[in-house]
Amino acid sequence: MSQMIKVAITVNGQHTTAMVEPRTLLVQYLRDNLNLTATNVGCDTSSCGACTVHLNGEAVKSCTILAVQADGENVTTVEGLANGNEMHPMQQAFMANHGLQCGYCTPGMVMAAISLVKDIPNPTEEDVRIGLEGNLCRCTGYHNIVQSVLAYAEGK
Amino acid sequence: MIYSPKSISNAVQILQDDPDAQILSGGTDFMVEVNFGHRAPTSVLSLRAIKELCTWSQQDGVIRIGSALPYAQMETGPLAKLLPALAQAARTVGSPQIRAAGTLGGNLGTSSPAGDSLPVLYALDATIIIATATGERRMAVKDFMVGPKRNALSKGEIITAVELPASTGYQGYSKVGVRNAMVISIASACLVHNPIDRSVRLAMGTVGPTIIRASAAEKWLGEECDLASASSITPAICAEFGRRCGDESQPITDHRSTAEYRRHAVSVITSRLLERCAAS
C-alpha cells in the first residue's frame, strides 16, 4: 500500500540502490536487500548495540534508523572491514584475545570498538568499558572484549 | 510516506500540505515506539537532511544550537567548554551510538519530563526558535513544555534551534538511574551559578509533569548567601537547599520509581550540585 521509495546508499564502498518500503530500517536494508547478514538485530529498541554500523564513519544503531534516512550516505558494516583475506586489526585482536563467545554481539562490538579508538586513540580500561556501554554481550564476555580493544589500541 | 526535505522552508511547506506528518529527528524515542508497534504514522518528516539544523554558532555570548545537532557534538569539544552542564547532560544520554543520533530538538519535541537535556535548558532560561508557516517565533523554554509529553508546538511548526547564554560561573548536571549506561532517569537536576547577577538557578527533571525550576529554593539561597561568589555556601546551606528543592518537586510513582524515592534522590543530587558549586 505504501508508496515504494528509491534509496541509494554506499555500503562498504559499493554503490547500492533499491526500491524500499518507507518504514524499512537500515538494518533490514543491509540484511534483506543486500544480504549482508553479519549485522545482527538483538533488541529492535537500540538497547543492545548488536546492529551497530558506521554511518559516515560514526557508530550508530541501524535498527532505529530508516533506510531512507541513510539515502546518499556512506555505511560500513563488519563485512567491509577486511582487506581482501586479511582481517581488520580489530577483528584480529578479538580473535587473538578470545573477545567472543557465541559471537552474536561481536559485529556490533567490533564496529563500536573501532569508533571508540578513533575518538580516544589511547584508551584506558575504563575508557573502553564506558565507550562500549551501548553494547550488550549476553555471554557476559566483557573482560576479553575489553582486553581485545586495549590490545588493538596498543598494537596500532 | 517519508519526506526528507533539505531546507527549513521546504519542511514547513510539507507540513502545510500534510499537517499530520510525524517529525523525526534522531529517532531515539520515536523509532523505538514504531518498532514496538506502539506507533504507526502514515507519514513522517525526517529532519536529518536539513544541514542548517545540524550546526551551532556563537555570537555576543549567546550560543545557538541547531535542533538536529547530535548530542555527541555537545559532549566534547568547543561546545562542552561553553556549556559544561549541557556536556554533562549529553554524556548521560544513552550510549555513544544514541548520542550520535539524539538531539535537543528531539528532547523538546517529545517533551518527556525525563528528557536528559531539558533541565539544562530550563536552568539556563533557554529560548526555543520555532519555524512557522509565516516565519519564525521565539518562546521561553518555561512556556514550551505544558505537561508530560505535551508542549506548545502547533501543527505545522518545527523547532529549529535553541539559544543559550555561555557559562559565566559553575554549572553542573546530575542524574540518578538504575545503572550508569543506557538508562532513563529517575531524577535529574541542573544547577547554574551566575556570579554577575548573583543568582543560582536550579531545574529538576523527572520529578513532575514538566521540568520544575526550584524558584523558592533559589530565592532562599539568594537571601542566605552573597552569590557574587560561591565561597559563603556552607555544607549546612547545601543540605537545606537540597531539602527545599525536594519540597518543590512533584514526583509520581510509576514503573521506574516511587514518588518518595524520587523526592529523596532529587534532594540528594541538588544538595551535591550546590556542594560542587561551593567547591568550584
Tab-separated table of C-alpha atoms in Angstrom:
chain	number	residue	atom	x	y	z
A	1	MET	CA	0.000	0.000	0.000
A	2	SER	CA	2.806	2.316	0.904
A	3	GLN	CA	4.477	4.015	-1.947
A	4	MET	CA	7.922	2.486	-2.543
A	5	ILE	CA	10.864	4.868	-2.279
A	6	LYS	CA	14.175	4.636	-4.105
A	7	VAL	CA	17.273	4.773	-1.924
A	8	ALA	CA	20.929	4.866	-2.958
A	9	ILE	CA	23.390	4.074	-0.182
A	10	THR	CA	27.138	3.458	-0.451
A	11	VAL	CA	27.732	0.318	1.599
A	12	ASN	CA	31.276	-0.902	2.213
A	13	GLY	CA	32.448	1.249	-0.682
A	14	GLN	CA	29.911	-0.201	-3.126
A	15	HIS	CA	27.102	1.824	-4.622
A	16	THR	CA	23.796	0.118	-3.797
A	17	THR	CA	20.274	1.071	-4.706
A	18	ALA	CA	16.816	-0.393	-4.205
A	19	MET	CA	13.138	0.431	-4.034
A	20	VAL	CA	12.104	0.057	-0.384
A	21	GLU	CA	9.007	0.439	1.743
A	22	PRO	CA	9.186	3.756	3.616
A	23	ARG	CA	9.325	2.002	7.006
A	24	THR	CA	12.327	-0.163	6.037
A	25	LEU	CA	15.026	0.071	8.709
A	26	LEU	CA	18.643	0.473	7.691
A	27	VAL	CA	19.440	-2.929	9.215
A	28	GLN	CA	16.642	-4.543	7.179
A	29	TYR	CA	18.048	-2.921	4.043
A	30	LEU	CA	21.501	-4.319	4.834
A	31	ARG	CA	20.292	-7.808	5.714
A	32	ASP	CA	17.324	-8.323	3.392
A	33	ASN	CA	18.132	-6.212	0.342
A	34	LEU	CA	21.921	-6.606	0.277
A	35	ASN	CA	22.182	-9.986	2.040
A	36	LEU	CA	24.805	-8.527	4.394
A	37	THR	CA	23.705	-10.634	7.348
A	38	ALA	CA	26.660	-10.099	9.689
A	39	THR	CA	24.880	-7.138	11.283
A	40	ASN	CA	22.524	-8.682	13.827
A	41	VAL	CA	19.320	-7.423	15.373
A	42	GLY	CA	19.239	-8.115	19.096
A	43	CYS	CA	16.507	-5.951	20.551
A	44	ASP	CA	14.894	-3.654	17.941
A	45	THR	CA	14.930	-0.856	20.525
A	46	SER	CA	18.512	0.474	20.331
A	47	SER	CA	19.342	-1.041	23.715
A	48	CYS	CA	21.777	-3.840	22.812
A	49	GLY	CA	24.088	-2.471	20.105
A	50	ALA	CA	24.244	-5.719	18.078
A	51	CYS	CA	23.160	-3.756	14.987
A	52	THR	CA	25.916	-1.113	15.284
A	53	VAL	CA	27.266	0.026	11.905
A	54	HIS	CA	29.166	3.135	10.836
A	55	LEU	CA	27.150	5.873	9.156
A	56	ASN	CA	29.564	8.369	7.615
A	57	GLY	CA	32.244	6.954	9.932
A	58	GLU	CA	30.225	7.266	13.154
A	59	ALA	CA	28.848	4.293	15.130
A	60	VAL	CA	25.031	4.228	15.056
A	61	LYS	CA	22.352	1.656	15.770
A	62	SER	CA	20.936	0.568	12.426
A	63	CYS	CA	17.696	-0.778	13.956
A	64	THR	CA	16.417	2.694	14.743
A	65	ILE	CA	17.408	4.478	11.527
A	66	LEU	CA	15.247	4.291	8.434
A	67	ALA	CA	16.966	3.244	5.208
A	68	VAL	CA	15.557	6.429	3.688
A	69	GLN	CA	17.456	8.492	6.265
A	70	ALA	CA	20.730	6.971	5.035
A	71	ASP	CA	19.945	7.815	1.403
A	72	GLY	CA	23.033	9.269	-0.260
A	73	GLU	CA	25.263	8.453	2.708
A	74	ASN	CA	28.116	6.042	3.480
A	75	VAL	CA	27.580	2.921	5.568
A	76	THR	CA	30.243	0.461	6.725
A	77	THR	CA	29.329	-2.930	8.166
A	78	VAL	CA	31.653	-5.531	9.664
A	79	GLU	CA	31.778	-7.188	6.207
A	80	GLY	CA	33.509	-4.048	4.910
A	81	LEU	CA	36.415	-4.126	7.365
A	82	ALA	CA	38.638	-6.863	5.933
A	83	ASN	CA	41.278	-6.040	3.358
A	84	GLY	CA	40.878	-8.963	0.958
A	85	ASN	CA	41.539	-12.080	3.007
A	86	GLU	CA	43.242	-10.124	5.758
A	87	MET	CA	41.011	-9.273	8.695
A	88	HIS	CA	40.916	-5.771	10.128
A	89	PRO	CA	43.377	-5.448	13.068
A	90	MET	CA	40.415	-5.023	15.445
A	91	GLN	CA	38.980	-8.339	14.222
A	92	GLN	CA	42.413	-9.929	14.672
A	93	ALA	CA	42.628	-8.518	18.200
A	94	PHE	CA	39.217	-10.009	19.063
A	95	MET	CA	40.398	-13.384	17.705
A	96	ALA	CA	43.760	-13.302	19.488
A	97	ASN	CA	42.232	-12.296	22.841
A	98	HIS	CA	39.186	-14.567	22.774
A	99	GLY	CA	36.992	-11.489	22.551
A	100	LEU	CA	33.955	-13.517	21.506
A	101	GLN	CA	31.983	-16.435	22.831
A	102	CYS	CA	28.705	-17.050	20.980
A	103	GLY	CA	29.596	-14.242	18.566
A	104	TYR	CA	26.175	-12.628	18.350
A	105	CYS	CA	27.249	-9.265	19.746
A	106	THR	CA	30.653	-9.356	18.019
A	107	PRO	CA	29.916	-7.450	14.780
A	108	GLY	CA	28.380	-4.610	16.799
A	109	MET	CA	31.172	-4.729	19.386
A	110	VAL	CA	33.847	-4.534	16.687
A	111	MET	CA	32.158	-1.592	14.964
A	112	ALA	CA	31.629	0.244	18.277
A	113	ALA	CA	35.231	-0.500	19.301
A	114	ILE	CA	36.690	0.924	16.078
A	115	SER	CA	34.644	4.092	16.584
A	116	LEU	CA	35.794	4.267	20.223
A	117	VAL	CA	39.505	4.049	19.369
A	118	LYS	CA	39.054	6.620	16.604
A	119	ASP	CA	37.769	9.085	19.248
A	120	ILE	CA	40.186	8.007	22.020
A	121	PRO	CA	43.380	6.655	20.383
A	122	ASN	CA	44.999	5.511	23.658
A	123	PRO	CA	42.101	4.429	25.855
A	124	THR	CA	42.352	3.214	29.435
A	125	GLU	CA	40.409	0.145	30.502
A	126	GLU	CA	37.770	2.478	31.967
A	127	ASP	CA	37.560	4.407	28.668
A	128	VAL	CA	36.882	1.126	26.864
A	129	ARG	CA	34.238	-0.010	29.338
A	130	ILE	CA	32.481	3.354	29.167
A	131	GLY	CA	32.873	3.542	25.394
A	132	LEU	CA	31.206	0.163	24.926
A	133	GLU	CA	28.308	0.989	27.257
A	134	GLY	CA	25.861	0.778	24.365
A	135	ASN	CA	26.727	-2.828	23.536
A	136	LEU	CA	25.486	-5.829	25.481
A	137	CYS	CA	27.149	-9.265	25.480
A	138	ARG	CA	24.668	-11.891	26.613
A	139	CYS	CA	27.549	-14.322	27.293
A	140	THR	CA	28.848	-11.612	29.662
A	141	GLY	CA	32.244	-11.935	27.990
A	142	TYR	CA	33.147	-8.334	28.648
A	143	HIS	CA	36.567	-8.998	30.173
A	144	ASN	CA	38.096	-10.370	26.991
A	145	ILE	CA	36.243	-7.889	24.802
A	146	VAL	CA	37.851	-5.056	26.762
A	147	GLN	CA	41.260	-6.788	26.564
A	148	SER	CA	40.823	-7.132	22.779
A	149	VAL	CA	40.172	-3.431	22.331
A	150	LEU	CA	43.110	-2.496	24.576
A	151	ALA	CA	45.382	-4.888	22.649
A	152	TYR	CA	44.286	-3.323	19.360
A	153	ALA	CA	44.921	0.210	20.671
A	154	GLU	CA	48.377	-0.772	21.947
A	155	GLY	CA	49.307	-2.609	18.764
A	156	LYS	CA	48.261	0.123	16.344
B	1	MET	CA	5.136	8.451	3.071
B	2	ILE	CA	8.523	9.768	4.146
B	3	TYR	CA	9.659	13.283	3.433
B	4	SER	CA	13.346	14.227	3.598
B	5	PRO	CA	13.446	17.954	2.830
B	6	LYS	CA	16.809	19.715	2.571
B	7	SER	CA	15.692	23.137	3.820
B	8	ILE	CA	13.566	24.509	6.659
B	9	SER	CA	11.277	26.353	4.247
B	10	ASN	CA	10.708	23.157	2.312
B	11	ALA	CA	9.940	21.280	5.548
B	12	VAL	CA	7.418	23.930	6.642
B	13	GLN	CA	5.762	23.747	3.220
B	14	ILE	CA	5.448	19.957	3.521
B	15	LEU	CA	3.710	20.386	6.893
B	16	GLN	CA	1.269	22.826	5.291
B	17	ASP	CA	0.252	20.097	2.856
B	18	ASP	CA	0.429	17.200	5.348
B	19	PRO	CA	-0.016	18.655	8.854
B	20	ASP	CA	-0.250	15.233	10.493
B	21	ALA	CA	3.225	14.122	9.380
B	22	GLN	CA	5.268	12.954	12.372
B	23	ILE	CA	8.502	14.951	12.688
B	24	LEU	CA	11.515	12.652	13.029
B	25	SER	CA	14.860	13.858	14.392
B	26	GLY	CA	17.363	11.349	15.872
B	27	GLY	CA	14.662	8.706	16.262
B	28	THR	CA	15.854	7.505	19.661
B	29	ASP	CA	12.314	7.617	21.112
B	30	PHE	CA	10.101	7.561	18.052
B	31	MET	CA	11.744	4.659	16.201
B	32	VAL	CA	11.644	2.509	19.332
B	33	GLU	CA	7.894	3.135	19.563
B	34	VAL	CA	7.498	2.266	15.880
B	35	ASN	CA	9.500	-0.967	16.300
B	36	PHE	CA	7.377	-1.902	19.317
B	37	GLY	CA	4.246	-1.349	17.227
B	38	HIS	CA	3.035	1.427	19.511
B	39	ARG	CA	3.063	3.985	16.715
B	40	ALA	CA	2.173	3.585	13.055
B	41	PRO	CA	2.215	7.040	11.463
B	42	THR	CA	1.065	7.321	7.879
B	43	SER	CA	3.663	9.959	7.076
B	44	VAL	CA	6.979	11.014	8.572
B	45	LEU	CA	9.062	14.151	8.052
B	46	SER	CA	12.767	13.466	8.639
B	47	LEU	CA	14.898	16.479	9.573
B	48	ARG	CA	18.203	14.684	9.047
B	49	ALA	CA	18.911	16.105	5.577
B	50	ILE	CA	18.430	19.739	6.661
B	51	LYS	CA	22.071	20.674	7.185
B	52	GLU	CA	21.320	24.109	8.717
B	53	LEU	CA	19.636	22.360	11.661
B	54	CYS	CA	22.827	20.372	12.356
B	55	THR	CA	25.105	23.341	13.117
B	56	TRP	CA	25.789	25.669	16.042
B	57	SER	CA	27.131	29.191	16.346
B	58	GLN	CA	28.130	31.751	18.965
B	59	GLN	CA	27.560	35.480	18.913
B	60	ASP	CA	27.676	38.094	21.698
B	61	GLY	CA	27.661	35.495	24.472
B	62	VAL	CA	24.652	33.644	23.032
B	63	ILE	CA	25.078	30.125	21.745
B	64	ARG	CA	22.606	28.945	19.131
B	65	ILE	CA	22.368	25.173	18.731
B	66	GLY	CA	20.525	23.710	15.752
B	67	SER	CA	17.675	21.427	16.767
B	68	ALA	CA	19.129	18.433	14.886
B	69	LEU	CA	22.732	18.699	16.145
B	70	PRO	CA	23.533	15.342	17.790
B	71	TYR	CA	24.476	15.133	21.490
B	72	ALA	CA	27.905	13.705	20.528
B	73	GLN	CA	28.895	17.224	19.466
B	74	MET	CA	27.870	18.755	22.810
B	75	GLU	CA	29.680	16.160	24.907
B	76	THR	CA	33.240	17.197	23.987
B	77	GLY	CA	34.954	19.936	22.009
B	78	PRO	CA	34.279	23.675	21.970
B	79	LEU	CA	30.566	23.441	22.864
B	80	ALA	CA	31.408	21.457	26.005
B	81	LYS	CA	33.676	24.296	27.187
B	82	LEU	CA	30.985	26.919	26.585
B	83	LEU	CA	28.190	24.887	28.205
B	84	PRO	CA	29.661	22.426	30.742
B	85	ALA	CA	26.290	21.378	32.189
B	86	LEU	CA	24.950	20.592	28.730
B	87	ALA	CA	28.067	18.493	28.077
B	88	GLN	CA	27.457	16.578	31.320
B	89	ALA	CA	23.801	16.037	30.443
B	90	ALA	CA	24.734	14.934	26.910
B	91	ARG	CA	27.163	12.415	28.412
B	92	THR	CA	24.286	10.732	30.284
B	93	VAL	CA	22.180	10.225	27.153
B	94	GLY	CA	22.017	6.525	26.191
B	95	SER	CA	25.310	5.296	24.739
B	96	PRO	CA	27.780	6.646	22.141
B	97	GLN	CA	25.568	5.357	19.307
B	98	ILE	CA	22.491	7.064	20.797
B	99	ARG	CA	24.425	10.282	21.335
B	100	ALA	CA	25.379	10.207	17.660
B	101	ALA	CA	21.641	10.271	16.862
B	102	GLY	CA	19.765	12.101	19.661
B	103	THR	CA	19.160	15.856	19.514
B	104	LEU	CA	17.876	18.810	21.583
B	105	GLY	CA	15.006	19.198	19.120
B	106	GLY	CA	14.048	15.589	19.778
B	107	ASN	CA	14.075	16.029	23.577
B	108	LEU	CA	11.947	19.177	23.221
B	109	GLY	CA	9.564	17.684	20.657
B	110	THR	CA	8.986	14.592	22.793
B	111	SER	CA	8.720	16.754	25.955
B	112	SER	CA	9.213	13.845	28.320
B	113	PRO	CA	9.878	15.067	31.883
B	114	ALA	CA	12.811	12.591	31.739
B	115	GLY	CA	14.411	14.258	28.711
B	116	ASP	CA	18.077	14.435	29.785
B	117	SER	CA	18.897	17.846	28.304
B	118	LEU	CA	15.738	19.638	29.422
B	119	PRO	CA	16.810	20.620	32.991
B	120	VAL	CA	19.858	22.347	31.451
B	121	LEU	CA	17.664	24.332	29.082
B	122	TYR	CA	15.403	25.347	31.995
B	123	ALA	CA	18.269	26.322	34.308
B	124	LEU	CA	19.757	28.482	31.550
B	125	ASP	CA	16.391	30.051	30.592
B	126	ALA	CA	16.822	28.873	27.023
B	127	THR	CA	14.902	30.369	24.141
B	128	ILE	CA	13.317	27.978	21.643
B	129	ILE	CA	13.268	29.089	17.997
B	130	ILE	CA	10.326	27.735	16.008
B	131	ALA	CA	9.752	27.904	12.250
B	132	THR	CA	6.131	28.596	11.326
B	133	ALA	CA	4.215	28.902	8.079
B	134	THR	CA	4.584	32.663	8.232
B	135	GLY	CA	8.140	32.940	9.522
B	136	GLU	CA	9.620	32.349	12.941
B	137	ARG	CA	8.604	32.679	16.564
B	138	ARG	CA	10.623	32.558	19.784
B	139	MET	CA	9.497	31.143	23.082
B	140	ALA	CA	10.980	30.821	26.566
B	141	VAL	CA	11.548	27.160	27.366
B	142	LYS	CA	9.492	27.519	30.585
B	143	ASP	CA	6.446	28.211	28.414
B	144	PHE	CA	7.228	25.400	25.971
B	145	MET	CA	6.506	22.273	28.000
B	146	VAL	CA	2.913	22.241	29.236
B	147	GLY	CA	2.687	18.678	30.591
B	148	PRO	CA	4.134	15.196	30.247
B	149	LYS	CA	4.825	14.732	26.514
B	150	ARG	CA	2.800	17.868	25.764
B	151	ASN	CA	4.173	21.167	24.515
B	152	ALA	CA	3.209	24.473	22.944
B	153	LEU	CA	4.275	23.488	19.424
B	154	SER	CA	1.377	23.890	16.981
B	155	LYS	CA	0.711	21.770	13.929
B	156	GLY	CA	2.811	22.880	11.021
B	157	GLU	CA	5.648	24.160	13.209
B	158	ILE	CA	9.221	22.891	13.507
B	159	ILE	CA	11.735	23.523	16.317
B	160	THR	CA	14.797	24.871	14.534
B	161	ALA	CA	17.205	25.967	17.286
B	162	VAL	CA	17.814	26.623	20.964
B	163	GLU	CA	19.582	29.741	22.251
B	164	LEU	CA	21.564	29.605	25.498
B	165	PRO	CA	23.859	32.014	27.341
B	166	ALA	CA	27.515	30.962	27.579
B	167	SER	CA	28.703	29.845	31.019
B	168	THR	CA	29.731	32.607	33.448
B	169	GLY	CA	30.288	30.507	36.582
B	170	TYR	CA	29.931	26.983	37.889
B	171	GLN	CA	27.338	24.829	36.186
B	172	GLY	CA	26.659	21.163	36.804
B	173	TYR	CA	24.239	18.370	35.983
B	174	SER	CA	23.361	15.224	37.860
B	175	LYS	CA	21.142	12.243	37.106
B	176	VAL	CA	20.018	9.179	39.036
B	177	GLY	CA	19.119	5.940	37.276
B	178	VAL	CA	19.319	2.236	37.967
B	179	ARG	CA	22.661	1.882	36.183
B	180	ASN	CA	25.291	4.154	34.656
B	181	ALA	CA	24.681	3.412	30.992
B	182	MET	CA	21.652	3.350	28.731
B	183	VAL	CA	19.276	4.491	31.410
B	184	ILE	CA	16.178	6.653	31.640
B	185	SER	CA	16.448	8.962	34.628
B	186	ILE	CA	14.622	8.569	37.932
B	187	ALA	CA	15.595	12.104	38.904
B	188	SER	CA	17.849	14.710	37.333
B	189	ALA	CA	18.887	18.279	38.031
B	190	CYS	CA	20.946	21.136	36.647
B	191	LEU	CA	22.465	23.960	38.706
B	192	VAL	CA	23.850	27.156	37.182
B	193	HIS	CA	25.698	29.802	39.193
B	194	ASN	CA	25.863	33.300	37.763
B	195	PRO	CA	28.178	35.430	39.942
B	196	ILE	CA	27.453	38.526	37.828
B	197	ASP	CA	23.748	38.704	38.600
B	198	ARG	CA	24.325	36.903	41.922
B	199	SER	CA	21.987	34.037	41.215
B	200	VAL	CA	21.823	30.261	41.343
B	201	ARG	CA	19.285	28.630	39.041
B	202	LEU	CA	18.150	25.091	39.649
B	203	ALA	CA	15.959	22.946	37.411
B	204	MET	CA	14.757	19.407	38.151
B	205	GLY	CA	13.757	16.671	35.698
B	206	THR	CA	11.622	13.526	36.069
B	207	VAL	CA	10.084	14.776	39.329
B	208	GLY	CA	6.993	16.466	37.933
B	209	PRO	CA	4.732	16.794	34.884
B	210	THR	CA	7.215	19.219	33.325
B	211	ILE	CA	10.737	20.277	34.222
B	212	ILE	CA	10.483	22.249	37.503
B	213	ARG	CA	12.510	25.278	38.492
B	214	ALA	CA	13.132	25.326	42.267
B	215	SER	CA	12.248	29.027	42.423
B	216	ALA	CA	11.604	29.190	46.181
B	217	ALA	CA	14.854	27.372	47.000
B	218	GLU	CA	16.736	29.655	44.595
B	219	LYS	CA	15.262	32.729	46.321
B	220	TRP	CA	16.016	31.369	49.811
B	221	LEU	CA	19.628	30.704	48.795
B	222	GLY	CA	19.996	34.238	47.437
B	223	GLU	CA	18.847	35.594	50.811
B	224	GLU	CA	21.172	33.316	52.819
B	225	CYS	CA	24.345	33.885	50.792
B	226	ASP	CA	26.000	36.586	48.752
B	227	LEU	CA	26.150	34.762	45.436
B	228	ALA	CA	28.768	37.123	43.969
B	229	SER	CA	30.987	34.171	44.795
B	230	ALA	CA	30.313	30.601	45.912
B	231	SER	CA	32.566	30.922	48.983
B	232	SER	CA	29.802	31.676	51.516
B	233	ILE	CA	27.872	28.477	50.700
B	234	THR	CA	28.310	26.162	53.702
B	235	PRO	CA	27.588	22.412	53.964
B	236	ALA	CA	24.536	23.198	56.143
B	237	ILE	CA	23.176	25.531	53.467
B	238	CYS	CA	23.715	22.827	50.808
B	239	ALA	CA	21.735	20.305	52.853
B	240	GLU	CA	18.870	22.752	53.481
B	241	PHE	CA	18.875	23.799	49.809
B	242	GLY	CA	18.501	20.143	48.771
B	243	ARG	CA	15.654	19.648	51.221
B	244	ARG	CA	13.857	22.730	49.869
B	245	CYS	CA	14.351	21.568	46.267
B	246	GLY	CA	12.807	18.227	47.244
B	247	ASP	CA	9.839	20.124	48.704
B	248	GLU	CA	9.303	21.853	45.369
B	249	SER	CA	9.403	18.616	43.358
B	250	GLN	CA	6.090	16.992	42.369
B	251	PRO	CA	7.093	13.368	41.733
B	252	ILE	CA	4.781	10.478	40.941
B	253	THR	CA	5.126	6.739	41.483
B	254	ASP	CA	5.477	4.718	38.281
B	255	HIS	CA	7.262	1.611	36.967
B	256	ARG	CA	10.688	3.264	37.356
B	257	SER	CA	10.488	4.575	40.909
B	258	THR	CA	8.305	5.597	43.804
B	259	ALA	CA	7.471	9.239	44.368
B	260	GLU	CA	9.142	9.007	47.770
B	261	TYR	CA	12.462	7.811	46.332
B	262	ARG	CA	12.354	10.400	43.553
B	263	ARG	CA	11.915	13.196	46.113
B	264	HIS	CA	14.784	11.802	48.201
B	265	ALA	CA	17.034	11.378	45.155
B	266	VAL	CA	16.402	14.879	43.847
B	267	SER	CA	17.158	16.340	47.306
B	268	VAL	CA	20.476	14.485	47.374
B	269	ILE	CA	21.587	15.491	43.875
B	270	THR	CA	20.550	19.147	44.243
B	271	SER	CA	22.428	19.346	47.541
B	272	ARG	CA	25.512	17.765	45.925
B	273	LEU	CA	25.362	20.105	42.950
B	274	LEU	CA	25.450	23.073	45.346
B	275	GLU	CA	28.382	21.468	47.220
B	276	ARG	CA	30.259	21.164	43.915
B	277	CYS	CA	29.414	24.788	43.153
B	278	ALA	CA	30.772	25.836	46.584
B	279	ALA	CA	33.976	23.856	45.964
B	280	SER	CA	34.483	25.233	42.444
